[in-house]
Amino acid sequence: MELHDVWFVLIAVLWTGYFFLEGFDFGVGVLTKLLARDRREKRVLINTIGPVWDGNEVWLLSAGGATFAAFPDWYATLFSGFYLPLLLILVCLIVRGVAFEYRAKRSDDRWQTNWEHAIFWCSLLPAFLWGVAFGNIVHGVAIDADKEYIGGVLDLLNPYALLGGVVTLTLFTFHGTVFVGLKTVGEIRERARKLALRLGAVTAVAALGFLLWTQADHGRTAGAVLLAVAVLALLAALGAVAKGREGWAFALSGLTIVASVAMLFVSLFPDVMPSTLDPAWSLTAANSASSPYTLKIMTWCAGIATPVVLLYQGWTYWVFRKRIGTHHIAEAH
């Protein structure tokens, strides 16, 4: 296997890790409107991800940085062609982070309500837009002979990509609901379980349609296997939710995300951005990669840094593993 193929796999792993981890905290942000009934319950939801949400975004920074260094042509075409949706995602992530930090700085009701709106919308929009972006990457976009995207923003809003956005939004929200059931006690935990059952049914329909569409377009054997794994894992997650087995439900909903993202990358390879104008103009792992020497240096750096990142992030989750409830939230001043 060539080094550029290795780095394609590594970038796929980084995106998979990002969607697994950031997926549930996007979901929790959406649940601040769907599940929480009062401000105290919103504080419970926010506190479930409070110690980990910023660490989860390390995976996005790593994926973006690795793409820039390993596949500069891919990075240039992707971030110039998808400039507006990716800028909107970036703005949402910034505002969302500020909202987490500033929401409790003042006791004024209007102040806190505005930041709560920001948490909701800046969780919902990225969860949807990531699906739209990856739907277009897999489906292909208008790339010319100079490796430049020549389409417009409206071209990105095609049916396949929009369905991908619906899938990521519903799947991340379901993943977040299962996480809330795993991390809370009391009435909010029970309501999370009931909501997860309803969300899971909607997610299953949307995900099955999107993955079948992907498989019909690409027809890979490995893709069919991953499709089956994703669907079976989602159904098993619903069964675990119904039985009150939150740990298994969270692992299985995470497996659904892992298998779905892996299927997208399997369907994409060896391309990194297919051209809908001419297959010969598609960006591939080979023609968009950096030099072998650059990839070699990156491989050594990744081999040293990655275990350290995994260890400290795993330690963070272990330290903050206990459940919380409304009785842990102090009265507002």
C-alpha atoms as one frame of an Amber mdcrd trajectory, in Angstrom:
protein
   0.000   0.000   0.000   1.327   3.422  -0.997   1.691   6.154   1.614  -1.025
   8.269  -0.006  -3.425   5.336   0.406  -2.384   5.018   4.049  -3.141   8.686
   4.604  -6.506   8.365   2.904  -7.337   5.672   5.473  -5.975   7.774   8.346
  -8.049  10.792   7.311 -11.104   8.537   7.093 -10.356   7.373  10.658 -10.061
  10.981  11.866 -13.399  11.951  10.328 -14.997   8.828  11.747 -13.708   9.653
  15.219 -14.913  13.230  14.873 -18.441  12.223  13.877 -18.598   9.572  16.616
 -17.582  12.027  19.359 -18.832  15.366  18.102 -21.986  13.648  16.886 -23.355
  13.083  20.356 -22.530  16.564  21.607 -24.197  18.087  18.541 -27.145  15.883
  19.473 -27.112  17.100  23.062 -27.126  20.702  21.823 -30.221  19.979  19.735
 -31.841  18.276  22.731 -31.661  21.466  24.795 -34.846  22.417  22.901 -36.336
  18.980  22.241 -35.872  17.293  25.614 -35.237  19.831  28.371 -38.345  21.293
  29.989 -36.760  24.048  32.048 -33.483  25.845  32.570 -32.240  23.394  35.181
 -32.674  20.477  32.798 -30.858  22.432  30.098 -27.982  22.843  32.515 -27.973
  19.090  33.107 -27.737  18.438  29.371 -24.976  20.982  28.862 -23.057  19.584
  31.834 -23.068  16.074  30.323 -20.805  17.337  27.531 -19.186  20.243  29.389
 -15.864  18.487  30.124 -15.484  16.874  26.675 -17.013  18.959  23.871 -13.877
  20.990  23.163 -11.690  17.872  23.190 -13.974  16.297  20.608 -13.196  19.130
  18.197  -9.519  18.139  18.224 -10.519  15.415  15.759 -11.837  18.032  13.327
  -8.648  20.087  13.582  -6.588  16.953  13.032  -8.664  15.879  10.025  -8.437
  19.330   8.441  -4.730  19.656   9.146  -3.989  16.167   7.824  -5.942  16.869
   4.637  -4.046  20.139   4.125  -0.653  18.461   4.568  -1.273  15.098   2.905
  -3.613  16.112   0.058  -3.136  19.843  -0.672  -5.086  19.741  -3.961  -8.023
  18.047  -2.230  -7.907  20.629   0.549  -7.727  23.551  -1.895 -10.613  22.352
  -4.071 -12.775  21.354  -1.115 -12.360  24.518   0.922 -12.665  26.866  -2.048
 -15.622  25.102  -3.648 -17.470  24.525  -0.366 -16.427  27.878   1.066 -19.820
  29.186   2.209 -21.164  26.017   3.922 -17.806  25.345   5.587 -17.599  28.978
   6.722 -21.083  28.657   8.206 -19.996  25.510  10.051 -16.915  27.322  11.377
 -18.965  30.301  12.575 -21.430  27.945  14.289 -18.622  26.100  16.064 -17.139
  29.377  17.300 -20.472  30.796  18.496 -21.382  27.454  20.084 -18.157  27.388
  22.076 -18.670  30.966  23.231 -22.258  30.123  24.209 -21.125  27.258  26.441
 -18.662  29.531  28.224 -20.717  32.727  28.491 -24.236  31.438  29.083 -23.862
  31.292  32.871 -21.834  34.501  33.229 -24.976  36.510  33.990 -28.225  35.531
  35.684 -30.322  37.710  33.384 -33.052  35.600  31.787 -32.779  37.185  28.341
 -28.998  36.774  28.330 -29.212  33.063  29.084 -32.103  32.485  26.663 -30.167
  34.040  23.774 -27.140  31.842  24.430 -29.391  28.790  24.684 -30.813  29.631
  21.244 -27.233  29.859  19.981 -26.371  26.430  21.407 -29.402  24.874  19.703
 -28.988  26.405  16.251 -25.188  26.140  16.244 -25.518  22.435  17.009 -28.316
  21.747  14.517 -26.808  23.539  11.506 -23.362  21.844  11.553 -24.987  18.461
  12.141 -26.997  19.003   8.951 -24.303  20.705   6.872 -21.672  18.023   7.478
 -24.011  15.523   5.870 -24.578  17.849   2.913 -20.829  18.348   2.489 -19.938
  14.667   2.590 -22.891  13.807   0.385 -21.447  16.091  -2.293 -17.932  14.719
  -1.822 -19.108  11.150  -2.398 -21.638  11.989  -5.128 -19.196  14.195  -7.036
 -19.148  17.869  -7.986 -18.283  19.971 -11.046 -14.467  19.905 -11.107 -12.684
  21.033 -14.265  -9.347  20.037 -15.779  -7.541  22.542 -13.528  -8.829  20.775
 -10.379 -11.122  23.695  -9.592 -14.770  23.554  -8.551 -16.785  25.570 -11.085
 -20.293  25.032  -9.698 -22.297  27.269  -7.392 -23.626  27.001  -3.869 -27.063
  25.902  -5.082 -25.460  22.990  -6.935 -24.484  21.586  -3.536 -28.136  21.415
  -2.503 -28.958  18.356  -4.594 -31.360  15.621  -3.352 -28.626  13.123  -2.446
 -26.661  15.659  -0.391 -29.780  17.002   1.329 -30.759  13.464   2.305 -27.240
  13.052   3.680 -27.808  16.148   5.801 -31.061  14.733   7.153 -29.276  11.476
   8.005 -26.434  13.132   9.914 -28.838  15.432  11.768 -31.170  12.624  12.852
 -28.364  10.151  13.543 -26.368  12.619  15.650 -29.489  13.623  17.569 -30.315
   9.975  18.215 -26.699   9.373  19.293 -26.954  12.358  21.641 -30.241  11.144
  23.089 -28.690   7.777  23.879 -25.722   9.569  25.443 -28.049  11.618  27.649
 -29.738   8.394  28.792 -26.307   7.015  29.639 -25.158  10.121  31.540 -28.252
  11.175  33.509 -30.542   9.930  36.255 -34.168  10.510  37.104 -37.007  11.713
  34.928 -34.797  13.208  32.236 -33.186   9.806  31.680 -36.577   8.161  31.173
 -37.738  10.852  28.758 -34.486  10.514  26.833 -35.148   6.789  26.427 -38.648
   7.382  25.052 -37.421  10.110  22.690 -34.586   7.874  21.482 -37.086   5.221
  20.406 -38.988   7.735  18.280 -35.876   9.366  16.850 -34.321   5.993  16.114
 -37.247   4.957  13.938 -36.985   8.158  11.868 -33.204   7.793  11.652 -33.463
   4.194  10.472 -35.723   5.139   7.547 -33.549   8.080   6.437 -30.261   6.209
   6.878 -31.473   3.135   5.015 -32.571   5.256   2.056 -29.299   7.202   1.938
 -27.036   4.160   2.287 -28.994   2.170  -0.290 -28.695   5.105  -2.696 -24.940
   5.209  -2.065 -24.614   1.471  -2.630 -26.651   1.659  -5.837 -24.323   4.359
  -7.194 -21.052   2.609  -6.301 -21.843  -1.079  -5.879 -18.820  -2.069  -3.761
 -18.912  -5.400  -1.914 -17.269  -3.812   1.130 -19.882  -1.066   0.969 -22.688
  -3.613   1.070 -21.132  -5.247   4.147 -20.790  -1.895   5.908 -24.352  -0.986
   4.965 -25.596  -4.172   6.615 -23.475  -3.476   9.710 -24.822   0.081   9.995
 -28.468  -0.939   9.660 -28.192  -3.927  12.016 -26.295  -1.844  14.594 -28.984
   0.846  14.514 -31.760  -1.703  14.967 -29.813  -3.335  17.793 -29.317   0.087
  19.394 -33.083   0.603  19.368 -33.527  -2.789  21.026 -30.977  -1.884  23.691
 -32.741   1.444  24.320 -36.073  -0.367  24.751 -34.473  -2.643  27.372 -32.823
   0.250  29.218 -29.280  -0.867  28.310 -27.841   2.594  27.669 -24.216   1.478
  27.519 -24.916  -1.034  24.764 -27.227   1.422  23.011 -24.501   4.092  22.939
 -21.880   1.649  21.644 -24.238   0.419  18.931 -25.336   3.902  17.842 -21.649
   4.767  17.651 -21.050   1.649  15.541 -23.800   2.868  13.199 -21.910   6.134
  12.697 -18.582   4.343  12.238 -19.973   1.898   9.671 -21.833   4.655   7.774
 -18.804   6.944   7.513 -16.582   3.990   6.580 -19.039   3.090   3.814 -18.819
   6.621   2.408 -15.023   6.515   2.288 -15.000   2.991   0.822 -17.403   4.180
  -1.871 -15.211   7.230  -2.524 -11.807   5.493  -2.864  -9.558   5.865  -4.873
 -11.118   9.271  -5.574 -11.112  11.999  -2.967 -13.420  14.309  -4.972 -15.013
  12.825  -8.101 -15.722  15.128 -11.034 -19.199  15.036 -12.533 -17.882  16.696
 -15.707 -15.280  14.114 -16.676 -14.011  11.154 -14.589 -10.496  11.925 -15.836
 -10.660  15.260 -13.995 -11.475  13.671 -10.625  -9.147  14.250  -7.705  -7.712
  10.949  -6.506  -5.574   9.902  -3.579  -2.658   9.601  -6.007  -2.912  12.804
  -8.048  -3.753  15.133  -5.150  -1.195  13.879  -2.609   1.920  15.562  -1.280
   5.382  14.202  -2.022   6.360  10.785  -0.596   8.935  12.470   1.669   6.258
  14.763   3.172   3.945  11.807   3.770   6.791   9.863   5.379   7.541  12.670
   7.855   3.820  13.011   8.613   3.552   9.298   9.303   6.317   9.441  11.917
   4.746  12.485  13.592   1.296  10.884  13.632   2.700   7.674  15.091   4.139
   9.626  18.038   1.332  12.126  18.674  -1.772   9.996  18.129  -1.346   7.641
  21.123  -0.822  10.648  23.415  -4.029  12.307  22.205  -6.001   9.077  22.594
  -4.684   8.538  26.119  -5.502  11.992  27.464  -8.922  12.058  25.827  -9.730
   8.588  27.148  -8.623   9.724  30.616 -10.963  12.736  30.397 -13.958  10.512
  29.659 -12.995   8.192  32.511 -12.733  11.026  35.050 -16.149  12.438  34.093
 -17.912   9.099  33.684 -20.537   9.487  36.445 -24.210  10.244  35.843 -25.733
  13.577  36.796 -29.270  14.813  37.444 -31.200  17.925  38.351 -30.375  17.380
  42.032 -26.717  18.029  41.188 -27.538  21.486  39.809 -27.445  24.308  42.334
 -30.190  26.903  42.406 -29.458  29.988  40.321 -28.526  33.110  42.286
